[in-house]
Amino acid sequence: MIYGRSLFHIVASLIILHLSGAAKKGTEKQTTSETQKSVQCGTWTKHAEGGIFTSPNYPSKYPPDRECIYIIEAAPRQCIELYFDEKYSIEPSWECKFDHIEVRDGPFGFSPIIGRFCGQQNPPVIKSSGRFLWIKFFADGELESMGFSARYNFTPDPDFKDLGVLKPLPVPFLYVCLASRYLVCEFEMGGPEGIVESIQIMKEGKASASEAVDCKWYIRAPPRSKIYLRFLDYEMQNSNECKRNFVAVYDGSSSVEDLKAKFCSTVANDVMLRTGLGVIRMWADEGSRNSRFQMLFTSFQEPPCEGNTFFCHSNMCINNTLVCNGLQNCVYPWDENHCKDQTAS
């Protein structure tokens, strides 16, 4: 379970992309127009001119027991606008617990939710904050309705209005191919302490100096231990522009639900994790590759301290080998105090 829910949804989304309709019983083909083509039940789509997609059988009743996932991808530095046709009807229920449409701001089933919709009133215009929208249509075994037709188009991302036109990127895009170097920019670390730093990306050939990066460091503490993170160096080239560069800290997995802190301004604070698995993620676009960080992680246990540990006076017991090692592993520098006295004696 190294990647947890994140890898599961990536693989699931890719299967939908390549096998859409083939493994679903009774998938119906949709009608087409001269300029736009609607798609089958579930697809990954990125037509440059926009397009439409519908629930199965639309405008006739959709079939029961159906789950369709649509992922819309815009080009870099573009956002998505999504419109639902007025001829819209999905079985109503309290909080849309039964048949519904769910829209999330990103490419995954765990991306931030925008809304869940059902009933007779079509959803409002939906705008993404970035390049992706994740849409799920779910129908249970009872009370089918007409369904929906949705149209999407792309607009410039206002956060990039001063950067000019982006040169074309090679295909496949970031989330389309598991072999893409973006998805394998990952590092495994563990032990009583260690240093996580952005320079590892270049040192290990994960990306060139001109490429955008989306990298993760997985830190595993010893059994019954937790993790303390302290920044030694931090600078975002485009401070306060989180879409362009940030360092994020996750506690327990890399899923959005476990996001502990996200830094993109001029200051980054120390972070105390409640679990023994920490994930550090760095994102920097092509114009933010001078962003950098260096972070010290320390594994610790809570008191009472065992014989081979040092009490930090901050509810931390760290390994004795970290005392007087030249690095502050405790929240306060108790582990580095009196080191000269010990050396002199």
CSV table of C-alpha atoms in Angstrom, one decimal:
chain,number,residue,atom,x,y,z
A,1,MET,CA,0.0,0.0,0.0
A,2,ILE,CA,2.8,2.4,-0.8
A,3,TYR,CA,0.7,4.8,-2.9
A,4,GLY,CA,-2.6,4.1,-1.2
A,5,ARG,CA,-5.7,5.5,-2.8
A,6,SER,CA,-3.9,7.8,-5.2
A,7,LEU,CA,-2.3,5.0,-7.3
A,8,PHE,CA,-5.6,3.1,-7.3
A,9,HIS,CA,-7.5,6.0,-8.8
A,10,ILE,CA,-4.8,6.7,-11.4
A,11,VAL,CA,-4.9,3.1,-12.6
A,12,ALA,CA,-8.7,3.1,-12.5
A,13,SER,CA,-8.9,6.3,-14.6
A,14,LEU,CA,-6.5,4.9,-17.2
A,15,ILE,CA,-8.5,1.7,-17.5
A,16,ILE,CA,-11.6,3.9,-18.2
A,17,LEU,CA,-9.6,5.8,-20.8
A,18,HIS,CA,-8.6,2.7,-22.8
A,19,LEU,CA,-11.4,0.3,-22.2
A,20,SER,CA,-14.3,2.7,-21.9
A,21,GLY,CA,-17.5,0.8,-22.7
A,22,ALA,CA,-15.8,-2.5,-23.5
A,23,ALA,CA,-16.1,-4.0,-20.0
A,24,LYS,CA,-19.5,-2.4,-19.2
A,25,LYS,CA,-22.6,-4.4,-19.9
A,26,GLY,CA,-25.0,-2.8,-22.2
A,27,THR,CA,-23.1,0.4,-22.9
A,28,GLU,CA,-25.0,2.5,-25.5
A,29,LYS,CA,-23.4,4.5,-28.3
A,30,GLN,CA,-24.4,8.2,-28.4
A,31,THR,CA,-25.4,10.3,-31.3
A,32,THR,CA,-23.1,12.8,-33.0
A,33,SER,CA,-23.4,16.3,-34.5
A,34,GLU,CA,-21.4,18.0,-37.2
A,35,THR,CA,-19.0,19.7,-34.9
A,36,GLN,CA,-19.2,17.8,-31.6
A,37,LYS,CA,-19.3,14.2,-30.6
A,38,SER,CA,-20.8,12.8,-27.4
A,39,VAL,CA,-19.1,9.9,-25.7
A,40,GLN,CA,-19.9,6.6,-24.2
A,41,CYS,CA,-20.3,5.8,-20.5
A,42,GLY,CA,-17.0,7.0,-19.1
A,43,THR,CA,-14.1,8.4,-21.0
A,44,TRP,CA,-11.0,10.6,-20.8
A,45,THR,CA,-11.4,13.5,-23.2
A,46,LYS,CA,-9.3,16.5,-24.2
A,47,HIS,CA,-10.6,17.7,-27.5
A,48,ALA,CA,-9.1,21.1,-28.1
A,49,GLU,CA,-12.3,22.6,-29.4
A,50,GLY,CA,-14.4,21.3,-26.5
A,51,GLY,CA,-17.2,18.8,-26.7
A,52,ILE,CA,-20.3,17.2,-25.1
A,53,PHE,CA,-21.0,14.0,-23.2
A,54,THR,CA,-24.3,12.6,-22.0
A,55,SER,CA,-25.7,10.0,-19.7
A,56,PRO,CA,-26.4,6.6,-21.4
A,57,ASN,CA,-29.4,6.6,-23.7
A,58,TYR,CA,-30.0,10.3,-23.3
A,59,PRO,CA,-32.6,11.8,-23.9
A,60,SER,CA,-34.3,8.5,-23.2
A,61,LYS,CA,-34.1,7.1,-19.7
A,62,TYR,CA,-30.7,6.0,-18.5
A,63,PRO,CA,-30.3,2.3,-17.5
A,64,PRO,CA,-30.1,1.1,-13.9
A,65,ASP,CA,-26.9,0.1,-12.1
A,66,ARG,CA,-24.5,2.3,-14.0
A,67,GLU,CA,-21.4,4.2,-13.0
A,68,CYS,CA,-19.7,6.4,-15.6
A,69,ILE,CA,-16.6,8.5,-14.9
A,70,TYR,CA,-15.7,11.3,-17.3
A,71,ILE,CA,-12.3,13.1,-17.0
A,72,ILE,CA,-11.9,16.3,-18.9
A,73,GLU,CA,-8.3,17.5,-19.6
A,74,ALA,CA,-7.5,21.0,-20.8
A,75,ALA,CA,-4.1,22.1,-22.2
A,76,PRO,CA,-1.5,23.6,-19.8
A,77,ARG,CA,-2.5,27.1,-18.6
A,78,GLN,CA,-6.2,26.6,-19.4
A,79,CYS,CA,-9.2,26.0,-17.3
A,80,ILE,CA,-12.5,24.2,-18.0
A,81,GLU,CA,-16.1,25.5,-18.1
A,82,LEU,CA,-18.9,23.0,-17.9
A,83,TYR,CA,-22.5,23.6,-18.8
A,84,PHE,CA,-25.5,21.3,-18.4
A,85,ASP,CA,-28.4,21.3,-20.8
A,86,GLU,CA,-31.8,22.4,-19.5
A,87,LYS,CA,-33.3,19.1,-20.5
A,88,TYR,CA,-32.1,17.5,-17.3
A,89,SER,CA,-33.6,15.0,-14.9
A,90,ILE,CA,-32.0,12.7,-12.4
A,91,GLU,CA,-33.8,10.8,-9.6
A,92,PRO,CA,-34.1,13.2,-6.7
A,93,SER,CA,-33.1,12.2,-3.2
A,94,TRP,CA,-32.0,13.8,0.1
A,95,GLU,CA,-28.4,15.0,-0.4
A,96,CYS,CA,-28.4,13.1,-3.7
A,97,LYS,CA,-27.6,9.9,-2.0
A,98,PHE,CA,-29.0,7.8,-4.8
A,99,ASP,CA,-28.7,8.7,-8.5
A,100,HIS,CA,-26.4,11.7,-8.9
A,101,ILE,CA,-23.7,13.6,-10.7
A,102,GLU,CA,-20.5,14.3,-8.7
A,103,VAL,CA,-18.0,16.9,-10.0
A,104,ARG,CA,-14.5,17.3,-8.6
A,105,ASP,CA,-11.8,19.9,-9.2
A,106,GLY,CA,-9.0,17.7,-10.5
A,107,PRO,CA,-8.3,14.4,-12.3
A,108,PHE,CA,-9.0,12.0,-9.4
A,109,GLY,CA,-11.9,10.6,-7.4
A,110,PHE,CA,-10.3,12.2,-4.3
A,111,SER,CA,-9.8,15.7,-5.8
A,112,PRO,CA,-11.7,18.5,-4.0
A,113,ILE,CA,-15.4,18.2,-4.6
A,114,ILE,CA,-17.3,21.0,-6.3
A,115,GLY,CA,-20.8,19.5,-5.9
A,116,ARG,CA,-23.2,16.6,-6.1
A,117,PHE,CA,-26.3,17.1,-8.2
A,118,CYS,CA,-29.7,15.4,-8.8
A,119,GLY,CA,-33.3,16.3,-9.2
A,120,GLN,CA,-35.0,18.4,-11.9
A,121,GLN,CA,-33.0,21.6,-11.9
A,122,ASN,CA,-29.8,21.5,-13.9
A,123,PRO,CA,-26.5,22.3,-12.1
A,124,PRO,CA,-25.0,25.8,-12.4
A,125,VAL,CA,-22.1,26.6,-14.7
A,126,ILE,CA,-19.0,24.9,-13.2
A,127,LYS,CA,-15.5,26.3,-13.6
A,128,SER,CA,-12.3,24.4,-12.8
A,129,SER,CA,-9.4,25.9,-11.0
A,130,GLY,CA,-6.9,24.1,-13.2
A,131,ARG,CA,-6.6,21.7,-16.1
A,132,PHE,CA,-8.9,18.9,-15.0
A,133,LEU,CA,-12.4,18.0,-14.0
A,134,TRP,CA,-13.5,14.6,-12.7
A,135,ILE,CA,-17.2,13.8,-13.3
A,136,LYS,CA,-19.1,10.7,-12.0
A,137,PHE,CA,-22.6,9.8,-13.0
A,138,PHE,CA,-24.1,7.1,-10.8
A,139,ALA,CA,-27.4,5.3,-11.2
A,140,ASP,CA,-28.7,2.7,-8.7
A,141,GLY,CA,-31.2,-0.1,-9.5
A,142,GLU,CA,-34.4,1.9,-9.3
A,143,LEU,CA,-36.3,4.9,-10.6
A,144,GLU,CA,-34.5,5.9,-13.8
A,145,SER,CA,-34.9,9.4,-15.4
A,146,MET,CA,-33.9,11.2,-18.6
A,147,GLY,CA,-30.4,12.0,-17.4
A,148,PHE,CA,-28.2,14.8,-18.7
A,149,SER,CA,-26.3,16.3,-21.5
A,150,ALA,CA,-23.2,18.4,-20.7
A,151,ARG,CA,-21.0,20.7,-22.8
A,152,TYR,CA,-17.5,21.8,-22.0
A,153,ASN,CA,-15.1,24.4,-23.4
A,154,PHE,CA,-11.7,25.8,-22.4
A,155,THR,CA,-10.7,29.3,-21.2
A,156,PRO,CA,-7.3,30.8,-20.3
A,157,ASP,CA,-6.2,30.3,-16.7
A,158,PRO,CA,-6.1,33.8,-15.2
A,159,ASP,CA,-3.1,32.9,-13.0
A,160,PHE,CA,-1.0,32.6,-16.2
A,161,LYS,CA,-2.2,35.7,-18.1
A,162,ASP,CA,1.2,37.4,-17.9
A,163,LEU,CA,3.3,34.4,-19.1
A,164,GLY,CA,2.4,34.4,-22.8
A,165,VAL,CA,1.8,31.3,-24.9
A,166,LEU,CA,3.2,28.0,-23.7
A,167,LYS,CA,5.1,26.0,-26.2
A,168,PRO,CA,3.5,22.6,-27.0
A,169,LEU,CA,4.2,19.8,-24.6
A,170,PRO,CA,5.0,16.3,-25.8
A,171,VAL,CA,2.2,13.7,-25.6
A,172,PRO,CA,1.4,11.8,-23.4
A,173,PHE,CA,0.3,14.4,-20.9
A,174,LEU,CA,1.0,14.3,-17.2
A,175,TYR,CA,-1.8,12.0,-16.0
A,176,VAL,CA,-2.3,9.9,-19.2
A,177,CYS,CA,0.7,7.6,-19.1
A,178,LEU,CA,2.1,5.8,-16.0
A,179,ALA,CA,5.4,5.7,-17.7
A,180,SER,CA,5.6,9.5,-17.8
A,181,ARG,CA,8.6,10.7,-15.8
A,182,TYR,CA,6.3,13.0,-13.8
A,183,LEU,CA,4.6,10.0,-12.2
A,184,VAL,CA,7.9,8.3,-11.4
A,185,CYS,CA,9.5,11.3,-9.7
A,186,GLU,CA,9.3,9.6,-6.3
A,187,PHE,CA,11.8,8.9,-3.5
A,188,GLU,CA,11.7,6.5,-0.6
A,189,MET,CA,13.3,7.5,2.7
A,190,GLY,CA,13.3,6.2,6.3
A,191,GLY,CA,15.3,5.7,9.5
A,192,PRO,CA,15.9,7.9,12.6
A,193,GLU,CA,16.5,11.0,10.5
A,194,GLY,CA,17.2,12.2,7.0
A,195,ILE,CA,17.2,15.2,4.7
A,196,VAL,CA,14.7,15.7,1.9
A,197,GLU,CA,15.7,18.3,-0.6
A,198,SER,CA,14.6,19.5,-4.0
A,199,ILE,CA,18.1,19.1,-5.5
A,200,GLN,CA,17.6,15.3,-5.5
A,201,ILE,CA,15.3,15.8,-8.5
A,202,MET,CA,18.3,16.9,-10.7
A,203,LYS,CA,20.8,14.6,-9.0
A,204,GLU,CA,18.8,11.5,-9.8
A,205,GLY,CA,17.8,12.6,-13.3
A,206,LYS,CA,14.1,12.8,-12.6
A,207,ALA,CA,13.6,15.9,-14.8
A,208,SER,CA,15.7,18.4,-16.7
A,209,ALA,CA,16.2,22.0,-15.6
A,210,SER,CA,13.5,23.3,-18.0
A,211,GLU,CA,10.7,20.8,-17.2
A,212,ALA,CA,7.9,21.2,-14.8
A,213,VAL,CA,8.1,18.8,-11.8
A,214,ASP,CA,5.6,17.0,-9.6
A,215,CYS,CA,7.7,14.9,-7.2
A,216,LYS,CA,6.9,13.0,-4.0
A,217,TRP,CA,9.1,11.8,-1.1
A,218,TYR,CA,7.7,9.0,1.0
A,219,ILE,CA,9.2,9.0,4.6
A,220,ARG,CA,8.6,5.9,6.7
A,221,ALA,CA,9.4,6.1,10.4
A,222,PRO,CA,10.4,2.9,12.4
A,223,PRO,CA,7.6,1.0,14.2
A,224,ARG,CA,5.6,2.9,16.8
A,225,SER,CA,7.2,6.2,15.7
A,226,LYS,CA,6.0,9.4,14.4
A,227,ILE,CA,7.7,12.1,12.2
A,228,TYR,CA,8.8,15.7,12.9
A,229,LEU,CA,9.7,17.9,9.9
A,230,ARG,CA,11.8,21.0,10.1
A,231,PHE,CA,12.7,23.2,7.1
A,232,LEU,CA,16.4,24.0,6.7
A,233,ASP,CA,16.0,25.9,3.5
A,234,TYR,CA,12.9,27.1,1.6
A,235,GLU,CA,12.2,29.6,-1.2
A,236,MET,CA,9.5,29.6,-3.9
A,237,GLN,CA,10.5,31.4,-7.0
A,238,ASN,CA,6.9,32.6,-7.5
A,239,SER,CA,5.8,33.2,-3.9
A,240,ASN,CA,2.1,33.3,-3.1
A,241,GLU,CA,1.3,31.6,-6.5
A,242,CYS,CA,0.3,28.1,-5.4
A,243,LYS,CA,-0.7,27.1,-8.9
A,244,ARG,CA,2.8,27.6,-10.0
A,245,ASN,CA,4.9,26.3,-7.1
A,246,PHE,CA,4.4,24.8,-3.7
A,247,VAL,CA,5.6,22.3,-1.1
A,248,ALA,CA,2.8,20.1,0.4
A,249,VAL,CA,3.0,17.8,3.4
A,250,TYR,CA,0.7,14.8,3.8
A,251,ASP,CA,0.2,12.8,7.0
A,252,GLY,CA,-0.5,9.1,6.5
A,253,SER,CA,-0.9,8.9,2.7
A,254,SER,CA,-0.7,11.2,-0.4
A,255,SER,CA,-4.5,11.5,-0.7
A,256,VAL,CA,-6.0,15.0,-0.5
A,257,GLU,CA,-7.8,14.0,2.7
A,258,ASP,CA,-4.5,13.7,4.5
A,259,LEU,CA,-3.1,17.0,3.4
A,260,LYS,CA,-1.5,18.5,6.5
A,261,ALA,CA,0.1,21.7,5.2
A,262,LYS,CA,0.8,23.5,1.9
A,263,PHE,CA,3.4,26.1,1.5
A,264,CYS,CA,3.8,28.6,-1.4
A,265,SER,CA,4.4,31.9,0.3
A,266,THR,CA,7.7,33.3,1.7
A,267,VAL,CA,7.6,31.3,5.0
A,268,ALA,CA,7.3,27.5,5.7
A,269,ASN,CA,6.7,26.2,9.3
A,270,ASP,CA,7.8,23.0,11.0
A,271,VAL,CA,5.3,20.2,10.9
A,272,MET,CA,4.6,17.5,13.4
A,273,LEU,CA,2.9,14.4,11.9
A,274,ARG,CA,0.5,12.1,13.8
A,275,THR,CA,1.5,9.0,11.9
A,276,GLY,CA,4.7,7.2,10.9
A,277,LEU,CA,4.2,7.9,7.1
A,278,GLY,CA,4.9,11.3,5.7
A,279,VAL,CA,4.6,12.4,2.1
A,280,ILE,CA,6.3,15.6,0.8
A,281,ARG,CA,5.2,16.8,-2.6
A,282,MET,CA,6.8,19.6,-4.6
A,283,TRP,CA,5.2,21.1,-7.6
A,284,ALA,CA,6.9,23.7,-9.8
A,285,ASP,CA,5.9,24.7,-13.3
A,286,GLU,CA,8.4,25.5,-16.1
A,287,GLY,CA,8.8,29.0,-14.9
A,288,SER,CA,9.4,28.1,-11.2
A,289,ARG,CA,12.3,25.6,-11.4
A,290,ASN,CA,14.4,27.8,-9.2
A,291,SER,CA,12.0,27.1,-6.3
A,292,ARG,CA,13.9,25.0,-3.7
A,293,PHE,CA,13.6,23.5,-0.3
A,294,GLN,CA,15.5,21.4,2.2
A,295,MET,CA,13.9,19.6,5.1
A,296,LEU,CA,15.1,17.5,8.0
A,297,PHE,CA,12.9,14.7,9.1
A,298,THR,CA,13.3,13.1,12.6
A,299,SER,CA,11.6,9.9,13.7
A,300,PHE,CA,10.5,10.1,17.3
A,301,GLN,CA,8.4,8.2,19.9
A,302,GLU,CA,6.2,9.6,22.7
A,303,PRO,CA,7.3,9.3,26.3
A,304,PRO,CA,8.0,7.4,28.4
A,305,CYS,CA,11.4,7.2,26.7
A,306,GLU,CA,13.2,3.9,26.2
A,307,GLY,CA,16.8,3.3,27.2
A,308,ASN,CA,18.3,4.0,23.7
A,309,THR,CA,16.5,7.3,23.3
A,310,PHE,CA,16.9,10.9,24.3
A,311,PHE,CA,14.1,12.9,25.9
A,312,CYS,CA,13.6,16.2,24.0
A,313,HIS,CA,11.6,18.0,26.7
A,314,SER,CA,8.8,18.4,24.1
A,315,ASN,CA,7.0,15.1,24.3
A,316,MET,CA,9.6,13.6,22.0
A,317,CYS,CA,12.0,10.7,22.4
A,318,ILE,CA,14.6,10.6,19.6
A,319,ASN,CA,17.4,8.1,18.9
A,320,ASN,CA,20.5,8.6,21.0
A,321,THR,CA,22.7,8.7,17.9
A,322,LEU,CA,21.1,12.1,17.0
A,323,VAL,CA,22.4,13.8,20.1
A,324,CYS,CA,25.3,16.2,19.3
A,325,ASN,CA,25.2,15.3,15.6
A,326,GLY,CA,25.3,19.0,14.5
A,327,LEU,CA,21.6,19.1,13.5
A,328,GLN,CA,18.7,20.2,15.7
A,329,ASN,CA,16.4,17.1,15.8
A,330,CYS,CA,14.3,18.3,18.7
A,331,VAL,CA,11.7,21.1,18.5
A,332,TYR,CA,14.0,23.0,20.8
A,333,PRO,CA,17.7,22.5,20.6
A,334,TRP,CA,18.1,20.4,23.7
A,335,ASP,CA,19.9,17.7,21.7
A,336,GLU,CA,22.6,20.1,20.7
A,337,ASN,CA,23.1,21.9,24.0
A,338,HIS,CA,26.2,21.3,26.1
A,339,CYS,CA,27.8,19.4,23.2
A,340,LYS,CA,31.1,21.4,23.6
A,341,ASP,CA,31.1,20.6,27.3
A,342,GLN,CA,30.8,16.9,26.5
A,343,THR,CA,33.6,17.1,23.9
A,344,ALA,CA,35.9,18.9,26.3
A,345,SER,CA,35.4,16.4,29.1
